[in-house]
mmCIF file of C-alpha atoms in Angstrom:
data_model
loop_
_atom_site.group_PDB
_atom_site.id
_atom_site.type_symbol
_atom_site.label_atom_id
_atom_site.label_comp_id
_atom_site.label_asym_id
_atom_site.label_seq_id
_atom_site.Cartn_x
_atom_site.Cartn_y
_atom_site.Cartn_z
ATOM 1 C CA UNK A 131 75.698 -2.022 -0.202
ATOM 2 C CA UNK A 132 72.502 -0.121 -0.389
ATOM 3 C CA UNK A 133 71.674 -1.995 -3.563
ATOM 4 C CA UNK A 134 71.973 -5.352 -1.899
ATOM 5 C CA UNK A 135 69.727 -4.260 0.947
ATOM 6 C CA UNK A 136 67.018 -3.393 -1.493
ATOM 7 C CA UNK A 137 67.198 -6.747 -3.151
ATOM 8 C CA UNK A 138 66.867 -8.548 0.253
ATOM 9 C CA UNK A 139 63.923 -6.395 1.080
ATOM 10 C CA UNK A 140 62.184 -7.216 -2.177
ATOM 11 C CA UNK A 141 62.856 -10.901 -1.637
ATOM 12 C CA UNK A 142 61.443 -10.747 1.894
ATOM 13 C CA UNK A 143 58.302 -8.973 0.640
ATOM 14 C CA UNK A 144 57.846 -11.585 -2.088
ATOM 15 C CA UNK A 145 57.926 -14.346 0.445
ATOM 16 C CA UNK A 146 55.469 -12.561 2.690
ATOM 17 C CA UNK A 147 52.969 -12.291 -0.148
ATOM 18 C CA UNK A 148 53.335 -15.991 -1.075
ATOM 19 C CA UNK A 149 52.733 -16.967 2.500
ATOM 20 C CA UNK A 150 49.626 -14.778 2.864
ATOM 21 C CA UNK A 151 48.307 -16.251 -0.494
ATOM 22 C CA UNK A 152 48.700 -19.889 0.646
ATOM 23 C CA UNK A 153 47.333 -19.364 4.162
ATOM 24 C CA UNK A 154 43.752 -19.422 5.548
ATOM 25 C CA UNK A 155 42.546 -16.168 3.959
ATOM 26 C CA UNK A 156 41.971 -17.316 0.455
ATOM 27 C CA UNK A 157 40.417 -14.617 -1.673
ATOM 28 C CA UNK A 158 36.663 -15.284 -1.898
ATOM 29 C CA UNK A 159 35.392 -17.079 -5.123
ATOM 30 C CA UNK A 160 33.217 -15.125 -7.517
ATOM 31 C CA UNK A 161 30.248 -17.009 -6.202
ATOM 32 C CA UNK A 162 31.034 -16.023 -2.657
ATOM 33 C CA UNK A 163 31.501 -12.431 -3.595
ATOM 34 C CA UNK A 164 28.103 -12.567 -5.461
ATOM 35 C CA UNK A 165 26.525 -14.002 -2.311
ATOM 36 C CA UNK A 166 28.064 -11.238 -0.101
ATOM 37 C CA UNK A 167 26.749 -8.552 -2.470
ATOM 38 C CA UNK A 168 23.305 -10.119 -2.344
ATOM 39 C CA UNK A 169 23.438 -10.048 1.373
ATOM 40 C CA UNK A 170 24.350 -6.464 1.356
ATOM 41 C CA UNK A 171 21.512 -5.731 -1.039
ATOM 42 C CA UNK A 172 19.127 -7.422 1.338
ATOM 43 C CA UNK A 173 20.504 -5.986 4.598
ATOM 44 C CA UNK A 174 21.144 -2.310 3.644
ATOM 45 C CA UNK A 175 17.466 -1.237 3.518
ATOM 46 C CA UNK A 176 17.105 -2.583 7.112
ATOM 47 C CA UNK A 177 20.297 -0.911 8.289
ATOM 48 C CA UNK A 178 19.071 2.313 6.690
ATOM 49 C CA UNK A 179 15.778 2.073 8.615
ATOM 50 C CA UNK A 180 17.695 1.583 11.850
ATOM 51 C CA UNK A 181 20.281 4.376 11.119
ATOM 52 C CA UNK A 182 20.297 7.019 13.864
ATOM 53 C CA UNK A 183 22.231 9.945 12.415
ATOM 54 C CA UNK A 184 22.126 11.698 9.082
ATOM 55 C CA UNK A 185 25.788 10.892 8.705
ATOM 56 C CA UNK A 186 25.027 7.105 9.012
ATOM 57 C CA UNK A 187 22.183 7.389 6.598
ATOM 58 C CA UNK A 188 24.338 9.276 4.017
ATOM 59 C CA UNK A 189 27.034 6.554 4.223
ATOM 60 C CA UNK A 190 24.429 3.715 3.731
ATOM 61 C CA UNK A 191 22.727 5.561 0.927
ATOM 62 C CA UNK A 192 26.062 5.921 -0.821
ATOM 63 C CA UNK A 193 26.761 2.170 -0.381
ATOM 64 C CA UNK A 194 23.248 1.353 -1.704
ATOM 65 C CA UNK A 195 23.864 3.663 -4.685
ATOM 66 C CA UNK A 196 27.115 1.824 -5.562
ATOM 67 C CA UNK A 197 25.624 -1.684 -5.432
ATOM 68 C CA UNK A 198 24.672 -1.763 -9.207
ATOM 69 C CA UNK A 199 28.134 -0.822 -10.117
ATOM 70 C CA UNK A 200 29.728 -3.409 -7.797
ATOM 71 C CA UNK A 201 27.589 -6.203 -9.274
ATOM 72 C CA UNK A 202 28.657 -4.977 -12.780
ATOM 73 C CA UNK A 203 32.417 -4.982 -11.720
ATOM 74 C CA UNK A 204 32.113 -8.490 -10.390
ATOM 75 C CA UNK A 205 30.723 -9.663 -13.711
ATOM 76 C CA UNK A 206 33.425 -7.749 -15.592
ATOM 77 C CA UNK A 207 36.249 -9.301 -13.494
ATOM 78 C CA UNK A 208 35.018 -12.853 -14.133
ATOM 79 C CA UNK A 209 33.308 -12.852 -17.485
ATOM 80 C CA UNK A 210 33.537 -16.583 -17.946
ATOM 81 C CA UNK A 211 32.298 -17.506 -14.511
ATOM 82 C CA UNK A 212 28.655 -18.598 -14.360
ATOM 83 C CA UNK A 213 28.122 -15.896 -11.759
ATOM 84 C CA UNK A 214 28.626 -13.164 -14.376
ATOM 85 C CA UNK A 215 25.136 -13.455 -15.790
ATOM 86 C CA UNK A 216 23.544 -13.407 -12.353
ATOM 87 C CA UNK A 217 25.512 -10.345 -11.376
ATOM 88 C CA UNK A 218 24.586 -8.513 -14.589
ATOM 89 C CA UNK A 219 20.925 -9.302 -13.972
ATOM 90 C CA UNK A 220 21.185 -7.832 -10.460
ATOM 91 C CA UNK A 221 22.612 -4.664 -11.943
ATOM 92 C CA UNK A 222 19.741 -4.311 -14.398
ATOM 93 C CA UNK A 223 17.147 -5.003 -11.597
ATOM 94 C CA UNK A 224 18.686 -2.560 -9.224
ATOM 95 C CA UNK A 225 18.839 0.254 -11.684
ATOM 96 C CA UNK A 226 15.411 -0.159 -13.195
ATOM 97 C CA UNK A 227 13.192 0.287 -10.063
ATOM 98 C CA UNK A 228 12.039 3.645 -11.204
ATOM 99 C CA UNK A 229 10.019 5.281 -14.111
ATOM 100 C CA UNK A 230 13.169 7.286 -14.921
ATOM 101 C CA UNK A 231 16.077 4.866 -14.752
ATOM 102 C CA UNK A 232 19.548 6.355 -15.116
ATOM 103 C CA UNK A 233 20.780 6.072 -18.702
ATOM 104 C CA UNK A 234 23.744 7.345 -20.607
ATOM 105 C CA UNK A 235 26.632 5.144 -21.856
ATOM 106 C CA UNK A 236 28.308 5.081 -18.484
ATOM 107 C CA UNK A 237 25.309 3.998 -16.445
ATOM 108 C CA UNK A 238 25.896 0.522 -14.914
ATOM 109 C CA UNK A 239 22.393 -0.556 -15.973
ATOM 110 C CA UNK A 240 22.970 0.280 -19.580
ATOM 111 C CA UNK A 241 26.361 -1.376 -19.600
ATOM 112 C CA UNK A 242 25.052 -4.493 -17.957
ATOM 113 C CA UNK A 243 22.218 -4.776 -20.449
ATOM 114 C CA UNK A 244 24.779 -4.343 -23.334
ATOM 115 C CA UNK A 245 27.001 -7.172 -21.881
ATOM 116 C CA UNK A 246 23.928 -9.447 -21.396
ATOM 117 C CA UNK A 247 22.957 -8.764 -24.936
ATOM 118 C CA UNK A 248 26.504 -9.419 -26.333
ATOM 119 C CA UNK A 249 27.592 -12.445 -24.176
ATOM 120 C CA UNK A 250 24.500 -14.053 -22.641
ATOM 121 C CA UNK A 251 21.606 -13.551 -25.100
ATOM 122 C CA UNK A 252 20.860 -17.321 -25.074
ATOM 123 C CA UNK A 253 20.789 -17.598 -21.234
ATOM 124 C CA UNK A 254 17.785 -19.234 -19.780
ATOM 125 C CA UNK A 255 17.784 -16.640 -17.030
ATOM 126 C CA UNK A 256 16.798 -13.615 -19.034
ATOM 127 C CA UNK A 257 13.022 -13.879 -18.645
ATOM 128 C CA UNK A 258 12.894 -11.878 -15.372
ATOM 129 C CA UNK A 259 15.422 -9.344 -16.802
ATOM 130 C CA UNK A 260 12.912 -8.682 -19.628
ATOM 131 C CA UNK A 261 10.292 -7.805 -16.956
ATOM 132 C CA UNK A 262 12.678 -5.404 -15.172
ATOM 133 C CA UNK A 263 13.039 -3.076 -18.133
ATOM 134 C CA UNK A 264 9.349 -2.911 -18.991
ATOM 135 C CA UNK A 265 9.021 0.684 -17.629
ATOM 136 C CA UNK A 266 12.428 1.746 -18.825
ATOM 137 C CA UNK A 267 11.536 3.949 -21.776
ATOM 138 C CA UNK A 268 15.183 3.877 -23.000
ATOM 139 C CA UNK A 269 16.115 2.981 -26.567
ATOM 140 C CA UNK A 270 18.615 0.399 -25.202
ATOM 141 C CA UNK A 271 15.776 -1.436 -23.416
ATOM 142 C CA UNK A 272 13.767 -1.784 -26.628
ATOM 143 C CA UNK A 273 16.837 -3.035 -28.450
ATOM 144 C CA UNK A 274 17.501 -5.617 -25.680
ATOM 145 C CA UNK A 275 13.988 -6.923 -25.662
ATOM 146 C CA UNK A 276 13.884 -7.312 -29.387
ATOM 147 C CA UNK A 277 17.239 -9.182 -29.385
ATOM 148 C CA UNK A 278 16.078 -11.622 -26.656
ATOM 149 C CA UNK A 279 12.832 -12.307 -28.511
ATOM 150 C CA UNK A 280 14.669 -12.968 -31.747
ATOM 151 C CA UNK A 281 17.679 -14.920 -30.449
ATOM 152 C CA UNK A 282 16.930 -16.614 -27.200
ATOM 153 C CA UNK A 283 16.077 -20.344 -27.683
ATOM 154 C CA UNK A 284 14.108 -20.991 -24.448
ATOM 155 C CA UNK A 285 10.242 -20.753 -24.807
ATOM 156 C CA UNK A 286 9.892 -19.408 -21.231
ATOM 157 C CA UNK A 287 12.250 -16.556 -21.975
ATOM 158 C CA UNK A 288 10.733 -15.958 -25.408
ATOM 159 C CA UNK A 289 7.266 -15.707 -23.808
ATOM 160 C CA UNK A 290 8.385 -13.159 -21.222
ATOM 161 C CA UNK A 291 10.405 -11.261 -23.937
ATOM 162 C CA UNK A 292 7.330 -11.138 -26.160
ATOM 163 C CA UNK A 293 5.058 -9.971 -23.358
ATOM 164 C CA UNK A 294 7.653 -7.493 -22.000
ATOM 165 C CA UNK A 295 8.320 -5.923 -25.304
ATOM 166 C CA UNK A 296 4.552 -5.323 -25.862
ATOM 167 C CA UNK A 297 4.199 -3.860 -22.300
ATOM 168 C CA UNK A 298 7.272 -1.742 -22.815
ATOM 169 C CA UNK A 299 5.994 -0.277 -26.132
ATOM 170 C CA UNK A 300 2.494 0.161 -24.646
ATOM 171 C CA UNK A 301 3.889 1.953 -21.542
ATOM 172 C CA UNK A 302 6.022 4.229 -23.658
ATOM 173 C CA UNK A 303 3.162 5.056 -25.928
ATOM 174 C CA UNK A 304 0.889 5.863 -23.067
ATOM 175 C CA UNK A 305 3.517 8.087 -21.418
ATOM 176 C CA UNK A 306 4.119 9.917 -24.740
ATOM 177 C CA UNK A 307 0.286 10.455 -24.892
ATOM 178 C CA UNK A 308 0.262 11.860 -21.270
ATOM 179 C CA UNK A 309 3.201 14.136 -22.208
ATOM 180 C CA UNK A 310 1.357 15.400 -25.226
ATOM 181 C CA UNK A 311 -1.992 15.827 -23.494
ATOM 182 C CA UNK A 312 -0.843 17.677 -20.372
ATOM 183 C CA UNK A 313 0.833 20.948 -20.460
ATOM 184 C CA UNK A 314 3.668 20.100 -17.999
ATOM 185 C CA UNK A 315 6.956 21.771 -18.974
ATOM 186 C CA UNK A 316 8.738 20.331 -15.944
ATOM 187 C CA UNK A 317 7.726 16.796 -16.947
ATOM 188 C CA UNK A 318 8.922 17.359 -20.507
ATOM 189 C CA UNK A 319 12.195 18.747 -19.334
ATOM 190 C CA UNK A 320 12.689 15.654 -17.181
ATOM 191 C CA UNK A 321 12.023 13.347 -20.126
ATOM 192 C CA UNK A 322 14.508 15.315 -22.245
ATOM 193 C CA UNK A 323 17.158 15.162 -19.450
ATOM 194 C CA UNK A 324 16.825 11.474 -18.745
ATOM 195 C CA UNK A 325 16.097 10.037 -22.126
ATOM 196 C CA UNK A 326 17.524 12.624 -24.435
ATOM 197 C CA UNK A 327 15.664 15.367 -26.218
ATOM 198 C CA UNK A 328 16.463 14.007 -29.692
ATOM 199 C CA UNK A 329 15.193 10.517 -28.788
ATOM 200 C CA UNK A 330 11.963 11.827 -27.211
ATOM 201 C CA UNK A 331 11.276 14.020 -30.163
ATOM 202 C CA UNK A 332 11.935 11.069 -32.498
ATOM 203 C CA UNK A 333 9.418 9.004 -30.492
ATOM 204 C CA UNK A 334 6.853 11.886 -30.818
ATOM 205 C CA UNK A 335 7.225 11.759 -34.551
ATOM 206 C CA UNK A 336 6.705 7.963 -34.827
ATOM 207 C CA UNK A 337 3.602 6.611 -36.534
ATOM 208 C CA UNK A 338 1.325 6.130 -33.538
ATOM 209 C CA UNK A 339 -1.119 3.817 -35.362
ATOM 210 C CA UNK A 340 1.732 1.492 -36.579
ATOM 211 C CA UNK A 341 3.153 1.262 -32.993
ATOM 212 C CA UNK A 342 -0.364 0.535 -31.530
ATOM 213 C CA UNK A 343 -0.796 -2.223 -34.191
ATOM 214 C CA UNK A 344 2.614 -3.786 -33.277
ATOM 215 C CA UNK A 345 1.727 -3.689 -29.572
ATOM 216 C CA UNK A 346 -1.530 -5.552 -30.263
ATOM 217 C CA UNK A 347 0.258 -8.141 -32.476
ATOM 218 C CA UNK A 348 2.798 -8.764 -29.808
ATOM 219 C CA UNK A 349 0.156 -9.242 -27.099
ATOM 220 C CA UNK A 350 -1.799 -11.580 -29.477
ATOM 221 C CA UNK A 351 1.425 -13.588 -30.151
ATOM 222 C CA UNK A 352 2.214 -13.742 -26.378
ATOM 223 C CA UNK A 353 -1.304 -15.067 -25.674
ATOM 224 C CA UNK A 354 -1.420 -17.631 -28.392
ATOM 225 C CA UNK A 355 2.207 -18.951 -28.375
ATOM 226 C CA UNK A 356 3.198 -18.703 -24.730
ATOM 227 C CA UNK A 357 -0.098 -18.811 -22.704
ATOM 228 C CA UNK A 358 1.199 -20.918 -19.875
ATOM 229 C CA UNK A 359 4.577 -19.299 -19.255
ATOM 230 C CA UNK A 360 4.627 -18.039 -15.642
ATOM 231 C CA UNK A 361 5.383 -14.423 -14.870
ATOM 232 C CA UNK A 362 7.772 -14.103 -12.001
ATOM 233 C CA UNK A 363 6.476 -12.072 -8.999
ATOM 234 C CA UNK A 364 7.969 -8.560 -8.812
ATOM 235 C CA UNK A 365 7.207 -5.473 -6.806
ATOM 236 C CA UNK A 366 5.081 -4.247 -9.709
ATOM 237 C CA UNK A 367 3.343 -7.473 -10.667
ATOM 238 C CA UNK A 368 1.736 -10.361 -8.790
ATOM 239 C CA UNK A 369 2.709 -13.150 -11.089
ATOM 240 C CA UNK A 370 0.061 -15.022 -13.079
ATOM 241 C CA UNK A 371 0.681 -16.282 -16.665
ATOM 242 C CA UNK A 372 1.693 -14.592 -19.832
ATOM 243 C CA UNK A 373 -1.662 -15.629 -21.307
ATOM 244 C CA UNK A 374 -3.740 -14.015 -18.579
ATOM 245 C CA UNK A 375 -1.688 -10.857 -18.698
ATOM 246 C CA UNK A 376 -1.726 -10.557 -22.526
ATOM 247 C CA UNK A 377 -5.513 -10.994 -22.518
ATOM 248 C CA UNK A 378 -6.073 -8.287 -19.888
ATOM 249 C CA UNK A 379 -3.914 -5.851 -21.926
ATOM 250 C CA UNK A 380 -5.678 -6.778 -25.174
ATOM 251 C CA UNK A 381 -9.068 -6.090 -23.472
ATOM 252 C CA UNK A 382 -7.780 -2.590 -22.468
ATOM 253 C CA UNK A 383 -6.602 -1.903 -25.915
ATOM 254 C CA UNK A 384 -9.708 -3.050 -27.683
ATOM 255 C CA UNK A 385 -12.356 -1.821 -25.337
ATOM 256 C CA UNK A 386 -10.999 0.527 -22.771
ATOM 257 C CA UNK A 387 -8.845 2.858 -24.896
ATOM 258 C CA UNK A 388 -9.701 6.373 -25.878
ATOM 259 C CA UNK A 389 -11.983 6.270 -28.862
ATOM 260 C CA UNK A 390 -13.728 2.998 -27.989
ATOM 261 C CA UNK A 391 -17.349 2.628 -26.854
ATOM 262 C CA UNK A 392 -17.201 2.052 -23.139
ATOM 263 C CA UNK A 393 -18.291 -1.493 -22.167
ATOM 264 C CA UNK A 394 -21.548 -1.349 -20.124
ATOM 265 C CA UNK A 395 -21.415 -1.699 -16.394
ATOM 266 C CA UNK A 396 -24.370 -3.121 -14.441
ATOM 267 C CA UNK A 397 -24.498 -3.020 -10.701
ATOM 268 C CA UNK A 398 -26.060 -1.569 -7.596
ATOM 269 C CA UNK A 399 -25.501 1.822 -6.121
ATOM 270 C CA UNK A 400 -24.841 2.741 -2.484
ATOM 271 C CA UNK A 401 -28.577 2.608 -1.811
ATOM 272 C CA UNK A 402 -28.959 -0.829 -3.274
ATOM 273 C CA UNK A 403 -30.644 0.483 -6.383
ATOM 274 C CA UNK A 404 -29.777 -1.300 -9.688
ATOM 275 C CA UNK A 405 -28.384 0.909 -12.447
ATOM 276 C CA UNK A 406 -26.290 0.760 -15.605
ATOM 277 C CA UNK A 407 -23.581 2.951 -17.082
ATOM 278 C CA UNK A 408 -25.634 3.079 -20.347
ATOM 279 C CA UNK A 409 -28.471 4.561 -18.435
ATOM 280 C CA UNK A 410 -26.434 7.813 -18.852
ATOM 281 C CA UNK A 411 -26.147 7.678 -22.622
ATOM 282 C CA UNK A 412 -26.859 11.198 -23.891
ATOM 283 C CA UNK A 413 -25.009 12.721 -20.992
ATOM 284 C CA UNK A 414 -21.307 13.296 -20.397
ATOM 285 C CA UNK A 415 -20.061 10.906 -17.647
ATOM 286 C CA UNK A 416 -17.045 11.199 -15.440
ATOM 287 C CA UNK A 417 -16.276 7.662 -14.217
ATOM 288 C CA UNK A 418 -13.964 7.542 -11.233
ATOM 289 C CA UNK A 419 -12.560 4.305 -9.874
ATOM 290 C CA UNK A 420 -12.167 5.082 -6.166
ATOM 291 C CA UNK A 421 -11.345 3.062 -3.062
ATOM 292 C CA UNK A 422 -11.335 3.441 0.701
ATOM 293 C CA UNK A 423 -10.197 1.010 3.212
ATOM 294 C CA UNK B 1104 -21.507 -5.175 7.352
ATOM 295 C CA UNK B 1105 -22.377 -5.231 3.755
ATOM 296 C CA UNK B 1106 -20.362 -3.336 1.036
ATOM 297 C CA UNK B 1107 -23.086 -0.976 0.100
ATOM 298 C CA UNK B 1108 -23.532 0.234 3.618
ATOM 299 C CA UNK B 1109 -19.821 0.797 4.051
ATOM 300 C CA UNK B 1110 -19.622 2.792 0.806
ATOM 301 C CA UNK B 1111 -22.748 4.898 1.811
ATOM 302 C CA UNK B 1112 -21.129 5.626 5.046
ATOM 303 C CA UNK B 1113 -17.915 6.959 3.484
ATOM 304 C CA UNK B 1114 -19.952 8.960 0.887
ATOM 305 C CA UNK B 1115 -22.058 10.614 3.561
ATOM 306 C CA UNK B 1116 -19.033 11.360 5.744
ATOM 307 C CA UNK B 1117 -17.051 12.885 2.830
ATOM 308 C CA UNK B 1118 -20.026 14.470 1.237
ATOM 309 C CA UNK B 1119 -19.569 12.734 -2.107
ATOM 310 C CA UNK B 1120 -22.495 13.790 -4.317
ATOM 311 C CA UNK B 1121 -22.254 11.161 -7.030
ATOM 312 C CA UNK B 1122 -23.660 7.700 -7.623
ATOM 313 C CA UNK B 1123 -21.353 4.687 -7.092
ATOM 314 C CA UNK B 1124 -21.282 1.174 -8.426
ATOM 315 C CA UNK B 1125 -20.620 -0.866 -5.286
ATOM 316 C CA UNK B 1126 -18.129 -3.455 -6.626
ATOM 317 C CA UNK B 1127 -17.129 -6.552 -4.771
ATOM 318 C CA UNK B 1128 -14.772 -7.463 -7.586
ATOM 319 C CA UNK B 1129 -16.326 -8.117 -11.041
ATOM 320 C CA UNK B 1130 -16.150 -4.569 -12.360
ATOM 321 C CA UNK B 1131 -12.653 -4.005 -11.266
ATOM 322 C CA UNK B 1132 -11.747 -7.470 -12.588
ATOM 323 C CA UNK B 1133 -13.020 -6.479 -16.032
ATOM 324 C CA UNK B 1134 -11.786 -2.860 -16.217
ATOM 325 C CA UNK B 1135 -8.569 -3.507 -14.214
ATOM 326 C CA UNK B 1136 -7.804 0.091 -13.319
ATOM 327 C CA UNK B 1137 -4.042 0.453 -12.808
ATOM 328 C CA UNK B 1138 -4.680 2.030 -9.442
ATOM 329 C CA UNK B 1139 -6.991 4.372 -7.723
ATOM 330 C CA UNK B 1140 -8.009 6.882 -8.672
ATOM 331 C CA UNK B 1141 -8.436 6.122 -12.369
ATOM 332 C CA UNK B 1142 -10.665 8.476 -14.299
ATOM 333 C CA UNK B 1143 -12.571 7.959 -17.602
ATOM 334 C CA UNK B 1144 -14.534 10.651 -19.354
ATOM 335 C CA UNK B 1145 -17.254 9.190 -21.616
ATOM 336 C CA UNK B 1146 -19.118 11.417 -24.046
ATOM 337 C CA UNK B 1147 -22.783 11.532 -24.726
ATOM 338 C CA UNK B 1148 -22.484 8.837 -27.384
ATOM 339 C CA UNK B 1149 -20.861 6.404 -24.915
ATOM 340 C CA UNK B 1150 -17.391 6.829 -26.366
ATOM 341 C CA UNK B 1151 -14.299 6.939 -24.110
ATOM 342 C CA UNK B 1152 -12.721 10.359 -24.705
ATOM 343 C CA UNK B 1153 -10.245 10.713 -21.871
ATOM 344 C CA UNK B 1154 -8.571 8.217 -19.552
ATOM 345 C CA UNK B 1155 -6.275 9.216 -16.739
ATOM 346 C CA UNK B 1156 -4.496 6.689 -14.470
ATOM 347 C CA UNK B 1157 -4.035 8.965 -11.455
ATOM 348 C CA UNK B 1158 -5.639 12.380 -10.738
ATOM 349 C CA UNK B 1159 -4.964 14.772 -13.675
ATOM 350 C CA UNK B 1160 -5.892 17.766 -11.541
ATOM 351 C CA UNK B 1161 -9.216 19.515 -11.312
ATOM 352 C CA UNK B 1162 -8.402 21.918 -14.224
ATOM 353 C CA UNK B 1163 -7.881 19.099 -16.738
ATOM 354 C CA UNK B 1164 -11.126 17.433 -15.668
ATOM 355 C CA UNK B 1165 -13.172 20.696 -15.909
ATOM 356 C CA UNK B 1166 -11.750 21.544 -19.426
ATOM 357 C CA UNK B 1167 -12.568 18.053 -20.675
ATOM 358 C CA UNK B 1168 -16.044 18.097 -19.278
ATOM 359 C CA UNK B 1169 -16.856 21.536 -20.649
ATOM 360 C CA UNK B 1170 -15.606 20.612 -24.055
ATOM 361 C CA UNK B 1171 -17.699 17.391 -24.173
ATOM 362 C CA UNK B 1172 -20.852 19.061 -22.751
ATOM 363 C CA UNK B 1173 -20.595 21.711 -25.499
ATOM 364 C CA UNK B 1174 -20.369 18.841 -28.084
ATOM 365 C CA UNK B 1175 -23.413 17.204 -26.487
ATOM 366 C CA UNK B 1176 -25.459 20.367 -26.608
ATOM 367 C CA UNK B 1177 -24.576 21.038 -30.160
ATOM 368 C CA UNK B 1178 -25.671 17.488 -31.137
ATOM 369 C CA UNK B 1179 -28.941 17.882 -29.102
ATOM 370 C CA UNK B 1180 -29.877 20.987 -31.131
ATOM 371 C CA UNK B 1181 -29.403 19.175 -34.484
ATOM 372 C CA UNK B 1182 -32.661 18.165 -36.108
ATOM 373 C CA UNK B 1183 -33.190 14.446 -35.827
ATOM 374 C CA UNK B 1184 -31.977 12.564 -38.972
#
């Protein structure tokens, strides 16, 4: 008797589930879920600003911190859906808003980048993704940029990959120089912790001249082959074209780097008197770009 | 009010003892400092020897200047070639 009751119960439950499934509350489509996540991404900072208690703030911060993982999970649940690539790009964007982006094999950012590289390397949407990782320092970012540059068929994406790889290598080289020049054990410890001691030391042993040469070659290639490709506006860049940006960087490398003769400056001082930087040849000059509103 | 006057006012108020190129754009356009402050240290031959985006601290600046001034003094003592 007990046995029969159970069967009935199971049957009833089964019916209930079917009814719920065919009713009004259809599960949201991947696209709807993606839009909902985007809305959360846009709304959370405002909610955070309005939060009244520490408790509220803590909760909101925790939700904000989980967003990259939730975009990644959406992409992993629907790998064939067109929304997957958009969700992965959001993960990369959200994780890389810092000079020390989270790494490690379990980091959502690293995983998203790996999936983009494996499944979407030919997507026409990867240009902006290349820009997001420019200040990333990680090995996985370099691998990604090189793969996009080599395998992506769209000139707009290639142009941004070429520029971004040059910017990435340049930024990394500059940061290694700073690390070497300044005696800051805390900073070194941070680099080791975030990027891996072995990796940082491997970079410090690399042939600096060869890397600098590659950076110059890549900026040259970006300026010559992709001059008119537009750079998307980001919080760290105001747009413009690949050609303009590459030329600016080349001028820095060729004329404004340590070891180069400083280009002359001609202008007027605060009393309206004309003078030139080269007037001070023979003296040591500290040149400080300063600004006040 | 013109730029030079504004700059002069700030420099007097903050007791800044150096000389400033008053720039309405063209110098920054060419040098494109990543932000302010950006420091360059240029030796007596006109060669860029140090470049710091952001303040490196007074200690680092002093050390660099002392080293380069020593170099300049050594060169000044050499008989002309």
